[in-house]
Short mmCIF file of C-alpha atoms and ligand atoms in Angstrom, two decimals:
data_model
loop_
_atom_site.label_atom_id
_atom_site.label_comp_id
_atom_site.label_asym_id
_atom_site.label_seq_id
_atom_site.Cartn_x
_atom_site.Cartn_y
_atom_site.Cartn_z
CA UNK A 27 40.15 6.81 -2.60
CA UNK A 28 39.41 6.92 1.09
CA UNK A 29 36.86 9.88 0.51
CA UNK A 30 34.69 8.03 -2.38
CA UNK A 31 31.63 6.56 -1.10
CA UNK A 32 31.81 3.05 -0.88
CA UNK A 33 29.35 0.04 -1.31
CA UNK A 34 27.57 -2.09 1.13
CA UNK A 35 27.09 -5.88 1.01
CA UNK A 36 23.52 -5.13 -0.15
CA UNK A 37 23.85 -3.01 -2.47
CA UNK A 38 26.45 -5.39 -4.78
CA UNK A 39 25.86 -4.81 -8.29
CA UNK A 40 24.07 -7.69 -10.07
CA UNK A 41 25.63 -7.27 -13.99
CA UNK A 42 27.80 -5.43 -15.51
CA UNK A 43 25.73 -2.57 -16.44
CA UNK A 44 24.68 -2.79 -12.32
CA UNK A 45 28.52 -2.03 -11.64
CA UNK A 46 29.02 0.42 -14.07
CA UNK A 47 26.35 2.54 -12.72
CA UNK A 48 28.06 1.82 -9.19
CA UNK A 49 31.39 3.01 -10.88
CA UNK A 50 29.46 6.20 -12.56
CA UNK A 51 27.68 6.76 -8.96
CA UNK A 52 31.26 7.20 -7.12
CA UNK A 53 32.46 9.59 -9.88
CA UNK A 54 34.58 6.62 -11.33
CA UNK A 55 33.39 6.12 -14.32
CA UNK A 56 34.86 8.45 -17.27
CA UNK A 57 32.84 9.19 -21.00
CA UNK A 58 34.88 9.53 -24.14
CA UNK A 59 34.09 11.52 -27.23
CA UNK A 60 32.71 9.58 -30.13
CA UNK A 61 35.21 8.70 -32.89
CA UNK A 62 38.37 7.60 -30.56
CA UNK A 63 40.12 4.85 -32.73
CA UNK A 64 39.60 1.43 -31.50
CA UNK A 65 43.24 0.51 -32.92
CA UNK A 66 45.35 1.84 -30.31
CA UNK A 67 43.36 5.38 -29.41
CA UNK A 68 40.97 3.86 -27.12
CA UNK A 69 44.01 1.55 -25.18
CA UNK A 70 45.61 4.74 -24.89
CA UNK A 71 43.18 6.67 -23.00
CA UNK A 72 42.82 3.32 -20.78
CA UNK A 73 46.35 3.35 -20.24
CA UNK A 74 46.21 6.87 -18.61
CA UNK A 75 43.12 6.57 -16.79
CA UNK A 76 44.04 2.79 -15.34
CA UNK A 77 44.64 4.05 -12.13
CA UNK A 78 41.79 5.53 -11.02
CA UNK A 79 39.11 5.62 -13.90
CA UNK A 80 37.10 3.12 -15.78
CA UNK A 81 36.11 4.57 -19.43
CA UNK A 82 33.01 4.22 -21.61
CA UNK A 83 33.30 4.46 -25.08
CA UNK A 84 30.04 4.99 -26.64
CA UNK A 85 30.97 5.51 -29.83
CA UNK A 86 34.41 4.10 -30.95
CA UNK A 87 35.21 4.40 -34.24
CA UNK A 88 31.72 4.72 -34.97
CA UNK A 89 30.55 1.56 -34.03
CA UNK A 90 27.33 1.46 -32.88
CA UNK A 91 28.28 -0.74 -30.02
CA UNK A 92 29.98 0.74 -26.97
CA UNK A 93 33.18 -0.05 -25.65
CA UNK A 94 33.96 -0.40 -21.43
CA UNK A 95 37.24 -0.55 -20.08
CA UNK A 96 39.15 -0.76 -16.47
CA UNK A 97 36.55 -2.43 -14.88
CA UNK A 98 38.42 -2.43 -11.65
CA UNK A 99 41.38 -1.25 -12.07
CA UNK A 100 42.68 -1.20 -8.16
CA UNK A 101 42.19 -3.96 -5.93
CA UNK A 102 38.99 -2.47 -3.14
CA UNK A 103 36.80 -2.26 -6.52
CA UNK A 104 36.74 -6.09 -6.84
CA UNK A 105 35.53 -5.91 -3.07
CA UNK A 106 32.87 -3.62 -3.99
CA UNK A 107 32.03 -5.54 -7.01
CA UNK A 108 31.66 -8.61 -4.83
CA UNK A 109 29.98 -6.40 -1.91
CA UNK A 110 32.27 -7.09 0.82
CA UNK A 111 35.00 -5.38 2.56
CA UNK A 112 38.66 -5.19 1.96
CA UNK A 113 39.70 -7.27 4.91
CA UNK A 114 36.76 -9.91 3.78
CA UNK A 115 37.96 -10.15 0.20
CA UNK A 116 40.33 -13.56 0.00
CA UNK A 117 38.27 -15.43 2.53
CA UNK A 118 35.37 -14.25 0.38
CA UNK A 119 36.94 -15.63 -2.18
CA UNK A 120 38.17 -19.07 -1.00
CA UNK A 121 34.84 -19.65 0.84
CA UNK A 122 33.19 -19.33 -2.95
CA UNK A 123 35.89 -21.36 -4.14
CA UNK A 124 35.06 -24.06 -1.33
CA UNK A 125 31.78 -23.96 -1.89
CA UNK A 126 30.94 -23.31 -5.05
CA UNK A 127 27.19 -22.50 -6.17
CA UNK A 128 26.16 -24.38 -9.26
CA UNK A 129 24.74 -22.33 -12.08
CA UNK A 130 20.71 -23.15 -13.19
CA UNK A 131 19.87 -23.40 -16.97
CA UNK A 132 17.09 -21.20 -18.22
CA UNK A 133 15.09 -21.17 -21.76
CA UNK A 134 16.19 -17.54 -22.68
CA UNK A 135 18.28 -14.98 -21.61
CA UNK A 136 19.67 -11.26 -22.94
CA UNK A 137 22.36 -12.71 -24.80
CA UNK A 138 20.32 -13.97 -26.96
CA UNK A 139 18.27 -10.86 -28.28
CA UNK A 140 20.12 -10.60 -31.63
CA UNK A 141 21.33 -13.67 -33.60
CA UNK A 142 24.38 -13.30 -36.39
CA UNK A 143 24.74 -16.54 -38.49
CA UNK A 144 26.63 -14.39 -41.20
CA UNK A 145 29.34 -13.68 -38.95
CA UNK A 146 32.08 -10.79 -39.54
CA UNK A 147 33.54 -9.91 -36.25
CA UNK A 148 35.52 -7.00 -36.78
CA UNK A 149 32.24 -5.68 -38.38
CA UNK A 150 29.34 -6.51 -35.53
CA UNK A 151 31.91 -6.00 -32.63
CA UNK A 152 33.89 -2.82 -31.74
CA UNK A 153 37.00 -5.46 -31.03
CA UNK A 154 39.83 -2.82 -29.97
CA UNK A 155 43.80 -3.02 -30.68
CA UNK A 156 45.59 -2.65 -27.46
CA UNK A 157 49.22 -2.24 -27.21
CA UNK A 158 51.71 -1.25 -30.15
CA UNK A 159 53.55 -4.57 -31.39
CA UNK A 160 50.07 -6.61 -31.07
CA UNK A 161 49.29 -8.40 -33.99
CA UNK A 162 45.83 -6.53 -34.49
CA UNK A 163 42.41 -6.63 -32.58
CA UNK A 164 42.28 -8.94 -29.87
CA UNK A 165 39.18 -10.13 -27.87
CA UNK A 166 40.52 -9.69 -24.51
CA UNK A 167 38.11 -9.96 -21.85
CA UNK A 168 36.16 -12.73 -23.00
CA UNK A 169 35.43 -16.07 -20.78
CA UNK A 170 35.98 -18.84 -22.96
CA UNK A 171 33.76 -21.79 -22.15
CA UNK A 172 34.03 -25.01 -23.59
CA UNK A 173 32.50 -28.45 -22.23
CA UNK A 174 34.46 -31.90 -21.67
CA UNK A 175 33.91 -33.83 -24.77
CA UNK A 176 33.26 -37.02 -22.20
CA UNK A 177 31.17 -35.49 -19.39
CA UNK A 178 29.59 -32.28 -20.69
CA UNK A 179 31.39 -30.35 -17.60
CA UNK A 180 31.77 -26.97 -18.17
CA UNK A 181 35.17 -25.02 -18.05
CA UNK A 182 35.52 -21.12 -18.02
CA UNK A 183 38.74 -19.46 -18.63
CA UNK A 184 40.17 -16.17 -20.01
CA UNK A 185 42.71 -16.46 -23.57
CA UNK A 186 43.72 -14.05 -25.51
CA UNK A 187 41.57 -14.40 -28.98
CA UNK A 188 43.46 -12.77 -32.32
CA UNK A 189 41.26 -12.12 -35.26
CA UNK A 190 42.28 -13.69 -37.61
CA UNK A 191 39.55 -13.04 -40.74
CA UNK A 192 35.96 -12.52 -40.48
CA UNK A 193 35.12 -15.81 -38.77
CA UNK A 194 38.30 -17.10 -37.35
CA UNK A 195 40.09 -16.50 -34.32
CA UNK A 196 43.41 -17.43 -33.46
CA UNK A 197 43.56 -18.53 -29.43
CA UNK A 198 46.50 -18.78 -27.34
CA UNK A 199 45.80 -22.07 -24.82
CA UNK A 200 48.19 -22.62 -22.48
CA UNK A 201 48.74 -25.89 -21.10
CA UNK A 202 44.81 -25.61 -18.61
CA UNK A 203 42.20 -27.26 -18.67
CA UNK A 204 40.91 -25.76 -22.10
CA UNK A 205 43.68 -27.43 -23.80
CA UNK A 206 42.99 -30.56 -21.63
CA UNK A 207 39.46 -30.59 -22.91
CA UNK A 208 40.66 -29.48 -26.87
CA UNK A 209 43.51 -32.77 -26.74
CA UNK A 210 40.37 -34.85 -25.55
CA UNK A 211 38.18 -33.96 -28.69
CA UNK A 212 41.19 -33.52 -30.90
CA UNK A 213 42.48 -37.07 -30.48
CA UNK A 214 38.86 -38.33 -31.08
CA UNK A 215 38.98 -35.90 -34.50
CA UNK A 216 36.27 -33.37 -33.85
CA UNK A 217 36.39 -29.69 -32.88
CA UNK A 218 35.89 -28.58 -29.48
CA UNK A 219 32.83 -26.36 -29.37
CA UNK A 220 32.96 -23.63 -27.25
CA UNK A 221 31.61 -20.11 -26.64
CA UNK A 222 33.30 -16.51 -25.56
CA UNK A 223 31.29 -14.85 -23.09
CA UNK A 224 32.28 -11.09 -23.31
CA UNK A 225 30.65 -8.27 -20.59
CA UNK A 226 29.68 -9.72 -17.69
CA UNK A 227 29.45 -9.60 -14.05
CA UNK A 228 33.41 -8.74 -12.34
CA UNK A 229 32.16 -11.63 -10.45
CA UNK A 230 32.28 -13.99 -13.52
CA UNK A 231 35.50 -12.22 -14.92
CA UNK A 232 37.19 -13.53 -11.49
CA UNK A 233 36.02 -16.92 -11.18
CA UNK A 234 37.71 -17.45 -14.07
CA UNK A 235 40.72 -17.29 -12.59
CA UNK A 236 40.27 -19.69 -9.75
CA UNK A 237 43.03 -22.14 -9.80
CA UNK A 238 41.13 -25.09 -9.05
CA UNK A 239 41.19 -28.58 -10.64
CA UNK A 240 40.34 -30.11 -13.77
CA UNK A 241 36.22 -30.48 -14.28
CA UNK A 242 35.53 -28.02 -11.30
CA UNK A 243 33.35 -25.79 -13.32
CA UNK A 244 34.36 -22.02 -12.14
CA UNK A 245 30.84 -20.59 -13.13
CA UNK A 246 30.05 -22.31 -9.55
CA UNK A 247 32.61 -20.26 -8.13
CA UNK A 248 31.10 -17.39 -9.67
CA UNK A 249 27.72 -18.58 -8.44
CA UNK A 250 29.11 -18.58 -4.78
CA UNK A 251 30.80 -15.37 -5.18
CA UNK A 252 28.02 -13.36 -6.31
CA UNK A 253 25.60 -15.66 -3.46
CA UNK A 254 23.32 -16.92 -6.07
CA UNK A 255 23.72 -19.29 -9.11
CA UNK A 256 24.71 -18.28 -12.14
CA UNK A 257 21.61 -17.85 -14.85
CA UNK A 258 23.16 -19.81 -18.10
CA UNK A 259 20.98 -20.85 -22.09
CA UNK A 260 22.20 -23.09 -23.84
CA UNK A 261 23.69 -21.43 -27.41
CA UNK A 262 22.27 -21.05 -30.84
CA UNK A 263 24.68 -23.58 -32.64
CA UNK A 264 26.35 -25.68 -29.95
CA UNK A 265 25.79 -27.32 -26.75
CA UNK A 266 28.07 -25.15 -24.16
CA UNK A 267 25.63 -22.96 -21.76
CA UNK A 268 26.77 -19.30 -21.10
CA UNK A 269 25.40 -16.66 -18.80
CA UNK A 270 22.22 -15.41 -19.76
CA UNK A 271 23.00 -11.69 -18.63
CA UNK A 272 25.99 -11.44 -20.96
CA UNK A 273 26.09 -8.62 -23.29
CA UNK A 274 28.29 -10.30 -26.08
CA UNK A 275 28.62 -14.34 -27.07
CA UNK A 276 30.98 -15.54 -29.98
CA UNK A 277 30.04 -19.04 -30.84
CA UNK A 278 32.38 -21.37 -32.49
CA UNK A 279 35.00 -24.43 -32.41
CA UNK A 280 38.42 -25.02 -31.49
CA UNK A 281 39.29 -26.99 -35.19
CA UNK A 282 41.27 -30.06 -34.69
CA UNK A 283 44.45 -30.91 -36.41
CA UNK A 284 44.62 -26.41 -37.37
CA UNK A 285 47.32 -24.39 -36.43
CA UNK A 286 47.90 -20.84 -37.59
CA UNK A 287 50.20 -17.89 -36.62
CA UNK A 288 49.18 -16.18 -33.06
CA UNK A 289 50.71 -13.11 -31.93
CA UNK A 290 52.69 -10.85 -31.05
CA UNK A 291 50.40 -10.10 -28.14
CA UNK A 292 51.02 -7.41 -25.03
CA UNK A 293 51.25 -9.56 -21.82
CA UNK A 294 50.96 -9.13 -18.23
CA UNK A 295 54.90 -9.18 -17.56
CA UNK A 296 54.58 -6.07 -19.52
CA UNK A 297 56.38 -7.50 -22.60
CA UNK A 298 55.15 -9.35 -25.46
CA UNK A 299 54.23 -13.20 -26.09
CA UNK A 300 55.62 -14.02 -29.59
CA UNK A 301 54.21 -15.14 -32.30
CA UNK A 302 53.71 -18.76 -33.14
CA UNK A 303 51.38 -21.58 -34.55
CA UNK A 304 48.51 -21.84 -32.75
CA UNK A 305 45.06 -23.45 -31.96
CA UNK A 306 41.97 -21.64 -34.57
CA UNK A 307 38.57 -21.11 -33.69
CA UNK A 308 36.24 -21.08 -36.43
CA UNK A 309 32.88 -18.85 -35.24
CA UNK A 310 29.71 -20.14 -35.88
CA UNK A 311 27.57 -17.45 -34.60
CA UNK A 312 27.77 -14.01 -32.72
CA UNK A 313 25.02 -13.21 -30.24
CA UNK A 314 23.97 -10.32 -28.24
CA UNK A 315 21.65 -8.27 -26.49
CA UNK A 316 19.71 -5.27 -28.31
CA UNK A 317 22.31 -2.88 -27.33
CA UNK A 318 25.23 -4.41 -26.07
CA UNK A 319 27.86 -3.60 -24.54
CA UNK A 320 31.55 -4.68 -25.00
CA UNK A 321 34.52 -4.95 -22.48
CA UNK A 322 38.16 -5.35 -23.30
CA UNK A 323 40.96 -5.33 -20.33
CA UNK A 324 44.15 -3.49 -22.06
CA UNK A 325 47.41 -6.85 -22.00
CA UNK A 326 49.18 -5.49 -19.07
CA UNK A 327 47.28 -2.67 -17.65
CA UNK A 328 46.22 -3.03 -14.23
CA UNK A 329 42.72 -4.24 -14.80
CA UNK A 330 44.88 -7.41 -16.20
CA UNK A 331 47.11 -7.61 -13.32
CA UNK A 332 44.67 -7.06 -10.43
CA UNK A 333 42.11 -9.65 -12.10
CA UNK A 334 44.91 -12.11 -11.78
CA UNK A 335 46.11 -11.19 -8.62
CA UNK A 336 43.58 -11.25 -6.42
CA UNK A 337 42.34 -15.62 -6.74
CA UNK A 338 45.84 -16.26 -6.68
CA UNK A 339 46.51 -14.05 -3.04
CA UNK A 340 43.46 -16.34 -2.05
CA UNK A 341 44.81 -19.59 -3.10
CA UNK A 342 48.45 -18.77 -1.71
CA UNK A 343 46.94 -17.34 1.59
CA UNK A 344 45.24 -20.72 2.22
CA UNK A 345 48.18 -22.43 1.54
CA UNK A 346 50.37 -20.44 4.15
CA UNK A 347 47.73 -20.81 6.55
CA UNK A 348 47.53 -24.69 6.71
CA UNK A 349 51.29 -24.81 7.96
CA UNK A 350 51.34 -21.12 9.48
CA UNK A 351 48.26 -20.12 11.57
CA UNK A 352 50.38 -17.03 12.08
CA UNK A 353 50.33 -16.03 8.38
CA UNK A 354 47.61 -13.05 8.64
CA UNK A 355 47.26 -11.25 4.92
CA UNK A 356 49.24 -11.83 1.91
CA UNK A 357 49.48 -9.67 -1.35
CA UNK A 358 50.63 -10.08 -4.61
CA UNK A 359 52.20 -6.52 -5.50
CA UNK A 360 51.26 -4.83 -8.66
CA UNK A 361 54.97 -3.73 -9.99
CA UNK A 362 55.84 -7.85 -9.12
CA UNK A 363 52.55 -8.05 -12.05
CA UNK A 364 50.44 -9.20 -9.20
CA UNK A 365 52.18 -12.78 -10.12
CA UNK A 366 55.98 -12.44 -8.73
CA UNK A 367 56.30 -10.77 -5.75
CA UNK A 368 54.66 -11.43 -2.74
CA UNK A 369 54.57 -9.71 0.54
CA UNK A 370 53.37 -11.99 3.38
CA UNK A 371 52.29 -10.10 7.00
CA UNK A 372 52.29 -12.21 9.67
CA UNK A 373 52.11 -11.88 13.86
CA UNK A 374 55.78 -13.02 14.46
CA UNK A 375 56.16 -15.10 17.47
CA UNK A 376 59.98 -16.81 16.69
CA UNK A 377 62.26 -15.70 15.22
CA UNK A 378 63.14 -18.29 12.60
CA UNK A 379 59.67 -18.67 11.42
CA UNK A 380 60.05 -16.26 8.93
CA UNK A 381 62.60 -18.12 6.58
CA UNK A 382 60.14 -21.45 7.26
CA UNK A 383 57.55 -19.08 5.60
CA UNK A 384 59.80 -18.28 3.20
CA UNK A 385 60.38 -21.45 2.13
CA UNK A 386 56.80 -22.22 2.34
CA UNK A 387 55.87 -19.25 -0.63
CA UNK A 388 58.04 -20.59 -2.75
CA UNK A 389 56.16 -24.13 -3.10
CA UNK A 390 52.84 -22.25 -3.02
CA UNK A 391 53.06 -21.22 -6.95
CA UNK A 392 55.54 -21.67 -8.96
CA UNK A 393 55.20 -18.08 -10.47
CA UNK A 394 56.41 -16.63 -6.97
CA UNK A 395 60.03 -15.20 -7.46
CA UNK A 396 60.05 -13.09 -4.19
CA UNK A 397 58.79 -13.42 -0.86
CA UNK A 398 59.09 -10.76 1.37
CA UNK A 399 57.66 -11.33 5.34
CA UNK A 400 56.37 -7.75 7.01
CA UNK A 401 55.22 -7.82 10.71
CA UNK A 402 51.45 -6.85 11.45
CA UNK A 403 51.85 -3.24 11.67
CA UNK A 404 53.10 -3.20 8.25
CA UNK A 405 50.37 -2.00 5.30
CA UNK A 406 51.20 -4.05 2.69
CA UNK A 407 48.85 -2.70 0.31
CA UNK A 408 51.56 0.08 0.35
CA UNK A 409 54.50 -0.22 -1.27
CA UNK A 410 56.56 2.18 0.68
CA UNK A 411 55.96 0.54 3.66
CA UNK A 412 57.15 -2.26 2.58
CA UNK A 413 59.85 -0.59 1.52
CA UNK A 414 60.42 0.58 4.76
CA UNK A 415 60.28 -2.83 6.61
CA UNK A 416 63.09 -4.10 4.40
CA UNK A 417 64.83 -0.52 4.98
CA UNK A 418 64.67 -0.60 8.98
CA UNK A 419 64.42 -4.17 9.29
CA UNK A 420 66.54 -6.05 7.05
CA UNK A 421 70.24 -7.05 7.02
CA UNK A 422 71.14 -9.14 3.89
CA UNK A 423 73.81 -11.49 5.32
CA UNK A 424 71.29 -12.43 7.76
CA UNK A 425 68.09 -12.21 6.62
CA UNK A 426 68.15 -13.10 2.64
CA UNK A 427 67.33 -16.88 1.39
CA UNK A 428 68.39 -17.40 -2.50
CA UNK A 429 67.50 -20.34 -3.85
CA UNK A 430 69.00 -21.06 -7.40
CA UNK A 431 67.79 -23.10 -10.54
CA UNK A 432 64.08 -23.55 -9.36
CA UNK A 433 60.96 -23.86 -11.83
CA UNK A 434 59.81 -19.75 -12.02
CA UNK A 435 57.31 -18.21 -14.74
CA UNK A 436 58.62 -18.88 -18.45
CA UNK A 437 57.07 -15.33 -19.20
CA UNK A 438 59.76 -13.62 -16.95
CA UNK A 439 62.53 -13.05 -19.97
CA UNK A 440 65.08 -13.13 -17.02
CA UNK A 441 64.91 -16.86 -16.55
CA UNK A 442 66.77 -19.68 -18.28
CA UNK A 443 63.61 -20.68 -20.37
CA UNK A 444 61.28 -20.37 -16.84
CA UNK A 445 64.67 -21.83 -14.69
CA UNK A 446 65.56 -19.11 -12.33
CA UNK A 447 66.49 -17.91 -8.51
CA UNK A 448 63.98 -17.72 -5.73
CA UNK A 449 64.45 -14.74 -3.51
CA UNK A 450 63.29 -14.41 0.36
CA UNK A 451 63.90 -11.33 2.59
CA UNK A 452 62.88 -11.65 6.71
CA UNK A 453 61.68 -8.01 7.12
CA UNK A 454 60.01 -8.49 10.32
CA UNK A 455 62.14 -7.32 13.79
CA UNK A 456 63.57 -9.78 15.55
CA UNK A 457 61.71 -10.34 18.83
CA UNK A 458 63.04 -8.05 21.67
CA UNK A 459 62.36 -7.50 25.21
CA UNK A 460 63.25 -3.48 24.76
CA UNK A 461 59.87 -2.35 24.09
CA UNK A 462 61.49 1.45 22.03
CA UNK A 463 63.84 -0.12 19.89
CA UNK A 464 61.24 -1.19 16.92
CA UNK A 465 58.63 0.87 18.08
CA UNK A 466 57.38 2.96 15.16
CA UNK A 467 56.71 6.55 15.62
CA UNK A 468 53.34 8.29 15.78
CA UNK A 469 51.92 11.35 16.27
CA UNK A 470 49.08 11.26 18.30
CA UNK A 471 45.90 12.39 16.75
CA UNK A 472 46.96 11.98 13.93
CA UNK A 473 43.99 9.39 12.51
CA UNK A 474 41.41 11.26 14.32
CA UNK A 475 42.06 14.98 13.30
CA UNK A 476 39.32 16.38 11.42
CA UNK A 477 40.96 18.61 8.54
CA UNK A 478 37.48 20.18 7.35
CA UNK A 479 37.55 22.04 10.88
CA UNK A 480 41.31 22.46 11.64
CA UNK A 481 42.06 24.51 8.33
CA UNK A 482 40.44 27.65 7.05
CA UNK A 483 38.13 26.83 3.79
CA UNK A 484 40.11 29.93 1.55
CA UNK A 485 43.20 29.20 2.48
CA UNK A 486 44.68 31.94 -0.27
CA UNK A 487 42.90 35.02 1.24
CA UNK A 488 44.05 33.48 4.76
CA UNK A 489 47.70 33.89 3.45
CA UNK A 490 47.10 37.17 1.55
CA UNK A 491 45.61 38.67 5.03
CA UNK A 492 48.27 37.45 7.02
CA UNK A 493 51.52 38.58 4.70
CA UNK A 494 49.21 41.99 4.51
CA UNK A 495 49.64 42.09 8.53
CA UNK A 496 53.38 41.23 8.26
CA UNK A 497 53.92 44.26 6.15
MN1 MN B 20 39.22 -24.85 -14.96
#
């Protein structure tokens, strides 16, 4: 990773296809073969790749339409996508979140090139099937924008969107501010109109998942994020404005007064979401540039996780930092499904403080199960030094805080329906005046030595030389 070119502030990408070909320029972006199966085939080849690849799939299943997935699929890609550094990344983010950047309307845009009244999804879109219990294709990666039935304010947010027949889509909306916005036009007897945005700017894709208040548009986030507004047109059949650069819209309504089964559906616990009755979109019209392009994030891969992750590190970073000017970096960890776990790294200057932060995490989000607090010269992008902390620096009679029967995520299975046990480890050294006794080792040099000049380039006919000498 540390070898790869990487991008400068100026040079961040300005659509998707703009960060693919910064993905294909860094030798991250893999090609399949035509004909990979877009019912599980194509999800497994983004399964293997998820760490380090994203994949283009130009030809799945024959569809005309190519498929993209693993947009960023580690954490410094959504920095790159957003052109700033690592370190800059959550302030980046809550500064765009403070400050958001309204989008502008404009007559026409890309999305809009070809027009589908006569819709059959499964037909004009190469929608994939991801992982093996799902119910069928799933549109995964789609922003779902709808528009408060009262005040026209716009909403974006990601759900997971089951076909259901050629113009229906069943849509999983948990209780946000989609929902909010459904019950509003529901009660009054009409559909909510509403539009899924699929292939846009990462910029977009993590706006979305700003957790912000009810009628804060996130597209302004977006807007803010990517340092200029957002380009939106208004859609064919309804009033809800999406980005003009996207590759892919689905127009439609959320029906009142409709329920239908939803599900199973891979989630980002890594286990499924069961199937139940559930809202129904009815599509109006599909929409989409010449040749589009379309992007689906695998339930549970890390392209899912790390797009979660990384608004919610912001959000609980800011949160830490009002009470604890100390706090100095937080990070959700990917095998705690960048929702669980947290690791908090802090410059320790009592020795209590850690439980207070502790205690603190927990009432940040209610998803956070564990909290663990790593001094400053702790990596905790690294899970085995965090590890280590808790290894060298952690007693459990003395530095453990349980607390039982609080409100936790109702997608961990372990809970009492979402009722579980909050768990806080201290793994910072206690403050000492003997300056060796938590003093890490180091070898000196070894950051600066330059391995291109200190080993031989043929490092084979090196050894077969030498053993020839020994003989
Ligand atoms: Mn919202």
């Amino acid at each position: 990773m540390s070898s790869e070119p990487r991008l400068r502030p100026a040079d961040a990408p300005a659509d998707l296809r703009a960060w693919l070909a910064a993905l294909a320029a860094r030798g991250a972006l893999a090609v399949a073969r035509d004909n990979l199966s877009l019912i599980d085939e194509l999800a497994a080849v983004a399964k293997r790749t998820e760490r380090d690849k994203a994949v283009l799939f130009p030809r799945p299943s024959g569809h005309d339409i190519p498929v993209v997935v693993n947009l960023f699929t580690q954490r410094e890609w959504v920095a790159d996508a957003l052109g700033v550094s690592d370190d800059a990344l959550l302030p980046h983010v809550l500064a765009a979140a403070q400050d958001p950047l309204p989008w502008v309307e404009v007559t026409s845009g890309a999305a809009q090139e070809v027009v589908h009244t006569e819709v059959d999804l499964l037909k004009q879109l190469p929608i994939p099937k991801h992982n093996e219990l799902d119910s069928g294709p799933y549109i995964t990666a789609g922003l779902l924008i709808s528009r408060n039935p009262r005040t026209g304010v716009q909403n974006v947010a990601i759900h997971r969107c089951q076909i259901s027949g050629p113009n229906r889509i069943g849509v999983l909306l948990l209780p946000r501010h989609t929902l909010a916005y459904y019950r509003m036009a529901e009660e009054a007897g009409e559909p909510l109109e509403i539009a899924i945005a699929i292939g846009v700017h990462p910029a977009l894709l993590l706006a979305s998942q700003a957790i912000c208040a009810l009628d804060e548009d996130e597209m302004g986030i977006a807007g803010a994020l990517l340092g200029r507004p957002v380009e939106m047109v208004k859609c064919k059949t309804n009033g809800v404005r999406v980005p003009a650069h996207a590759e892919i819209v689905v127009e439609g309504r959320i029906l009142p007064k409709v329920r239908e089964p939803e599900g199973p559906f891979g989630e980002f616990p890594q286990y499924y979401g069961p199937r139940a009755a559930r809202e129904v979109i009815a599509v109006d019209a599909v929409t989409h540039r010449r040749h589009p392009i379309f992007h689906t994030i695998v339930g549970g891969s890390f392209e899912h996780l790390v797009l979660g992750g990384v608004p919610r590190e912001a959000t609980l970073l800011q949160h830490l930092k009002r009470s604890f000017p100390n706090v100095l970096d937080v990070r959700l960890t990917r095998g705690g499904t960048c929702r669980y776990h947290l690791v908090v790294k802090i410059d320790k200057t009592s020795n209590g403080e850690p439980k207070n932060i502790i205690l603190g995490a927990f009432g940040g989000h209610y998803d956070v199960k564990q909290v663990v607090v790593v001094d400053k010269d702790v990596d905790i992008s690294s899970a085995d030094e965090i590890e280590w902390a808790i290894a060298t620096r952690f007693q459990a009679d003395r530095d453990m805080v349980v607390v039982g029967g609080a409100q936790g995520s109702r997608l961990d299975p372990s809970t009492d329906d979402g009722i579980g046990a909050k768990l806080g480890l201290d793994a910072t050294a206690p403050l000492t005046d003997d300056p060796l006794a938590f003093r890490r080792i180091h070898v000196k040099g070894e950051e600066e030595v330059d391995l291109s000049t200190a080993l031989v380039k043929d490092p084979n006919a090196a050894f077969a030389r030498l053993v020839a000498q020994l003989s």
